[in-house]
Amino acid sequence: MEKRMEHDPFVLKEKNSVDLAQPASPFLWELGVEMEKGGAFEARLFGTQDKGLRVGIDREKKVVYVQRDKAEGDFSKDYACTCQAPLCGDHSSFYLKIVCDHSSVEIFLGDGEISMTNVYLPAADHEVKLKMEAVRGKVEVKQTSVFEMRSIWKPNT
């Protein structure tokens, strides 16, 4: 793995966001965030304007979720969906690992207390950026690192 970028801690006020360069797949995105009670945070990948794949933590609803938008070619009416898992306890600090390959995204919260896997088919014209947004309340991003990974698959010769 090669570290691509790392940011110093920063604070996002409600409805504010920060963009980072998104490396080519596969990559690992690690985030450490602190949220006030009732707050909500989203990390977006493979986006086009306000669409893409969203990974969110909502303290008010006590869930972590993954939201997929329509796929290129719209091959199935069931593709666009939101998957969620309950948050246990009333924590304010969260550590997320997001592992992205060419067509899959795996999310790990904490030390694996919650893990989710989703197929994701990005649009051909997706923006090559990662986005962090304070959806509700103030969010302190204590750590964010992006690592480019090498594929285990060998190209066809």
mmCIF file of C-alpha atoms in Angstrom:
data_model
loop_
_atom_site.group_PDB
_atom_site.id
_atom_site.type_symbol
_atom_site.label_atom_id
_atom_site.label_comp_id
_atom_site.label_asym_id
_atom_site.label_seq_id
_atom_site.Cartn_x
_atom_site.Cartn_y
_atom_site.Cartn_z
ATOM 1 C CA MET A 1 0.000 0.000 0.000
ATOM 2 C CA GLU A 2 1.154 3.484 -0.806
ATOM 3 C CA LYS A 3 -0.109 6.421 1.251
ATOM 4 C CA ARG A 4 -1.708 8.901 -1.094
ATOM 5 C CA MET A 5 -2.712 11.736 1.243
ATOM 6 C CA GLU A 6 -3.301 12.612 4.849
ATOM 7 C CA HIS A 7 -4.971 15.700 6.304
ATOM 8 C CA ASP A 8 -4.565 17.541 9.577
ATOM 9 C CA PRO A 9 -7.672 17.575 11.797
ATOM 10 C CA PHE A 10 -10.398 20.058 10.823
ATOM 11 C CA VAL A 11 -13.977 20.963 11.753
ATOM 12 C CA LEU A 12 -16.979 20.878 9.428
ATOM 13 C CA LYS A 13 -19.962 23.027 10.330
ATOM 14 C CA GLU A 14 -23.451 21.833 9.419
ATOM 15 C CA LYS A 15 -23.999 21.534 5.620
ATOM 16 C CA ASN A 16 -20.294 22.217 4.935
ATOM 17 C CA SER A 17 -18.107 19.764 3.060
ATOM 18 C CA VAL A 18 -14.514 19.127 2.015
ATOM 19 C CA ASP A 19 -13.357 17.339 -1.147
ATOM 20 C CA LEU A 20 -10.276 15.151 -1.537
ATOM 21 C CA ALA A 21 -8.737 13.626 -4.650
ATOM 22 C CA GLN A 22 -9.964 10.059 -5.195
ATOM 23 C CA PRO A 23 -7.317 7.607 -6.387
ATOM 24 C CA ALA A 24 -8.000 4.954 -8.985
ATOM 25 C CA SER A 25 -9.398 1.720 -7.537
ATOM 26 C CA PRO A 26 -8.472 -0.142 -5.439
ATOM 27 C CA PHE A 27 -7.965 2.147 -2.434
ATOM 28 C CA LEU A 28 -8.499 2.394 1.320
ATOM 29 C CA TRP A 29 -9.990 5.484 2.976
ATOM 30 C CA GLU A 30 -9.654 5.768 6.765
ATOM 31 C CA LEU A 31 -11.613 8.360 8.742
ATOM 32 C CA GLY A 32 -11.766 9.280 12.399
ATOM 33 C CA VAL A 33 -14.657 11.615 13.239
ATOM 34 C CA GLU A 34 -16.193 13.132 16.355
ATOM 35 C CA MET A 35 -19.830 14.261 16.222
ATOM 36 C CA GLU A 36 -22.032 16.179 18.579
ATOM 37 C CA LYS A 37 -25.185 14.517 19.917
ATOM 38 C CA GLY A 38 -27.829 14.314 17.160
ATOM 39 C CA GLY A 39 -25.209 14.916 14.452
ATOM 40 C CA ALA A 40 -24.875 13.208 11.087
ATOM 41 C CA PHE A 41 -21.864 12.752 8.804
ATOM 42 C CA GLU A 42 -21.514 11.464 5.233
ATOM 43 C CA ALA A 43 -18.543 10.315 3.190
ATOM 44 C CA ARG A 44 -19.202 10.185 -0.572
ATOM 45 C CA LEU A 45 -17.321 8.215 -3.219
ATOM 46 C CA PHE A 46 -17.642 7.868 -6.995
ATOM 47 C CA GLY A 47 -19.938 10.876 -7.168
ATOM 48 C CA THR A 48 -21.501 12.937 -9.899
ATOM 49 C CA GLN A 49 -22.714 16.198 -8.323
ATOM 50 C CA ASP A 50 -24.836 15.053 -5.335
ATOM 51 C CA LYS A 51 -25.034 11.387 -6.328
ATOM 52 C CA GLY A 52 -22.692 8.464 -5.868
ATOM 53 C CA LEU A 53 -22.149 6.064 -3.010
ATOM 54 C CA ARG A 54 -22.710 7.567 0.432
ATOM 55 C CA VAL A 55 -21.498 6.117 3.716
ATOM 56 C CA GLY A 56 -23.108 7.826 6.677
ATOM 57 C CA ILE A 57 -23.291 7.848 10.437
ATOM 58 C CA ASP A 58 -26.421 9.330 11.999
ATOM 59 C CA ARG A 59 -26.312 9.723 15.788
ATOM 60 C CA GLU A 60 -29.932 10.910 15.988
ATOM 61 C CA LYS A 61 -31.270 7.828 14.166
ATOM 62 C CA LYS A 62 -28.506 5.639 15.692
ATOM 63 C CA VAL A 63 -27.542 4.017 12.371
ATOM 64 C CA VAL A 64 -24.621 3.618 10.017
ATOM 65 C CA TYR A 65 -25.746 3.383 6.397
ATOM 66 C CA VAL A 66 -24.661 2.936 2.792
ATOM 67 C CA GLN A 67 -26.776 4.581 0.099
ATOM 68 C CA ARG A 68 -26.399 3.598 -3.562
ATOM 69 C CA ASP A 69 -27.783 5.728 -6.364
ATOM 70 C CA LYS A 70 -28.845 4.465 -9.805
ATOM 71 C CA ALA A 71 -26.253 2.570 -11.803
ATOM 72 C CA GLU A 72 -25.102 3.463 -15.282
ATOM 73 C CA GLY A 73 -27.494 1.748 -17.693
ATOM 74 C CA ASP A 74 -30.038 1.266 -14.879
ATOM 75 C CA PHE A 75 -30.012 -2.543 -15.218
ATOM 76 C CA SER A 76 -32.240 -3.182 -12.178
ATOM 77 C CA LYS A 77 -34.962 -1.203 -10.408
ATOM 78 C CA ASP A 78 -33.715 -2.708 -7.128
ATOM 79 C CA TYR A 79 -30.107 -1.505 -7.483
ATOM 80 C CA ALA A 80 -30.612 1.936 -5.896
ATOM 81 C CA CYS A 81 -31.036 1.303 -2.185
ATOM 82 C CA THR A 82 -30.026 2.176 1.359
ATOM 83 C CA CYS A 83 -28.566 -0.490 3.643
ATOM 84 C CA GLN A 84 -28.215 0.267 7.336
ATOM 85 C CA ALA A 85 -27.077 -1.217 10.626
ATOM 86 C CA PRO A 86 -27.926 -0.048 14.153
ATOM 87 C CA LEU A 87 -25.355 1.814 16.244
ATOM 88 C CA CYS A 88 -25.078 0.385 19.735
ATOM 89 C CA GLY A 89 -24.470 2.770 22.598
ATOM 90 C CA ASP A 90 -24.208 6.536 22.475
ATOM 91 C CA HIS A 91 -20.710 7.102 21.116
ATOM 92 C CA SER A 92 -19.469 10.436 19.802
ATOM 93 C CA SER A 93 -16.222 9.182 18.192
ATOM 94 C CA PHE A 94 -16.191 6.894 15.178
ATOM 95 C CA TYR A 95 -13.428 5.222 13.169
ATOM 96 C CA LEU A 96 -14.333 4.158 9.605
ATOM 97 C CA LYS A 97 -12.382 2.077 7.099
ATOM 98 C CA ILE A 98 -13.735 2.132 3.557
ATOM 99 C CA VAL A 99 -12.116 -0.345 1.158
ATOM 100 C CA CYS A 100 -12.945 0.225 -2.524
ATOM 101 C CA ASP A 101 -12.285 -2.062 -5.447
ATOM 102 C CA HIS A 102 -13.507 -1.658 -9.023
ATOM 103 C CA SER A 103 -17.057 -2.790 -8.203
ATOM 104 C CA SER A 104 -17.263 -3.339 -4.455
ATOM 105 C CA VAL A 105 -17.111 -1.188 -1.351
ATOM 106 C CA GLU A 106 -16.547 -2.603 2.127
ATOM 107 C CA ILE A 107 -17.156 -0.538 5.256
ATOM 108 C CA PHE A 108 -15.780 -1.323 8.708
ATOM 109 C CA LEU A 109 -16.800 0.715 11.744
ATOM 110 C CA GLY A 110 -14.558 0.660 14.802
ATOM 111 C CA ASP A 111 -12.568 -2.542 15.072
ATOM 112 C CA GLY A 112 -15.075 -4.450 12.959
ATOM 113 C CA GLU A 113 -18.098 -4.048 15.267
ATOM 114 C CA ILE A 114 -20.053 -3.251 12.103
ATOM 115 C CA SER A 115 -19.088 -4.327 8.596
ATOM 116 C CA MET A 116 -21.029 -3.883 5.376
ATOM 117 C CA THR A 117 -20.266 -4.899 1.791
ATOM 118 C CA ASN A 118 -21.936 -3.416 -1.276
ATOM 119 C CA VAL A 119 -21.591 -3.851 -5.000
ATOM 120 C CA TYR A 120 -21.164 -0.452 -6.609
ATOM 121 C CA LEU A 121 -21.040 0.336 -10.324
ATOM 122 C CA PRO A 122 -19.859 3.931 -10.703
ATOM 123 C CA ALA A 123 -21.066 6.026 -13.613
ATOM 124 C CA ALA A 124 -18.492 6.394 -16.364
ATOM 125 C CA ASP A 125 -18.380 10.171 -15.788
ATOM 126 C CA HIS A 126 -18.055 10.024 -11.984
ATOM 127 C CA GLU A 127 -16.029 12.744 -10.304
ATOM 128 C CA VAL A 128 -12.636 11.633 -9.122
ATOM 129 C CA LYS A 129 -13.064 12.980 -5.616
ATOM 130 C CA LEU A 130 -14.016 11.932 -2.140
ATOM 131 C CA LYS A 131 -16.354 14.176 -0.180
ATOM 132 C CA MET A 132 -16.863 14.569 3.579
ATOM 133 C CA GLU A 133 -19.946 16.465 4.765
ATOM 134 C CA ALA A 134 -21.455 17.478 8.087
ATOM 135 C CA VAL A 135 -25.092 16.703 7.252
ATOM 136 C CA ARG A 136 -26.384 17.789 10.656
ATOM 137 C CA GLY A 137 -24.493 19.469 13.481
ATOM 138 C CA LYS A 138 -20.763 20.023 13.790
ATOM 139 C CA VAL A 139 -18.292 17.258 12.895
ATOM 140 C CA GLU A 140 -14.609 17.197 13.774
ATOM 141 C CA VAL A 141 -12.582 15.137 11.308
ATOM 142 C CA LYS A 142 -9.705 14.021 13.519
ATOM 143 C CA GLN A 143 -8.033 11.865 10.887
ATOM 144 C CA THR A 144 -8.421 11.133 7.201
ATOM 145 C CA SER A 145 -5.979 9.080 5.148
ATOM 146 C CA VAL A 146 -6.250 7.612 1.665
ATOM 147 C CA PHE A 147 -4.058 4.721 0.554
ATOM 148 C CA GLU A 148 -3.707 3.474 -2.991
ATOM 149 C CA MET A 149 -3.572 -0.324 -3.116
ATOM 150 C CA ARG A 150 -2.235 -2.700 -5.723
ATOM 151 C CA SER A 151 -4.651 -5.106 -7.310
ATOM 152 C CA ILE A 152 -4.074 -8.812 -6.688
ATOM 153 C CA TRP A 153 -5.348 -9.571 -10.178
ATOM 154 C CA LYS A 154 -2.812 -9.853 -12.969
ATOM 155 C CA PRO A 155 -3.785 -8.259 -16.288
ATOM 156 C CA ASN A 156 -4.585 -10.634 -19.144
ATOM 157 C CA THR A 157 -1.583 -11.175 -21.382
#
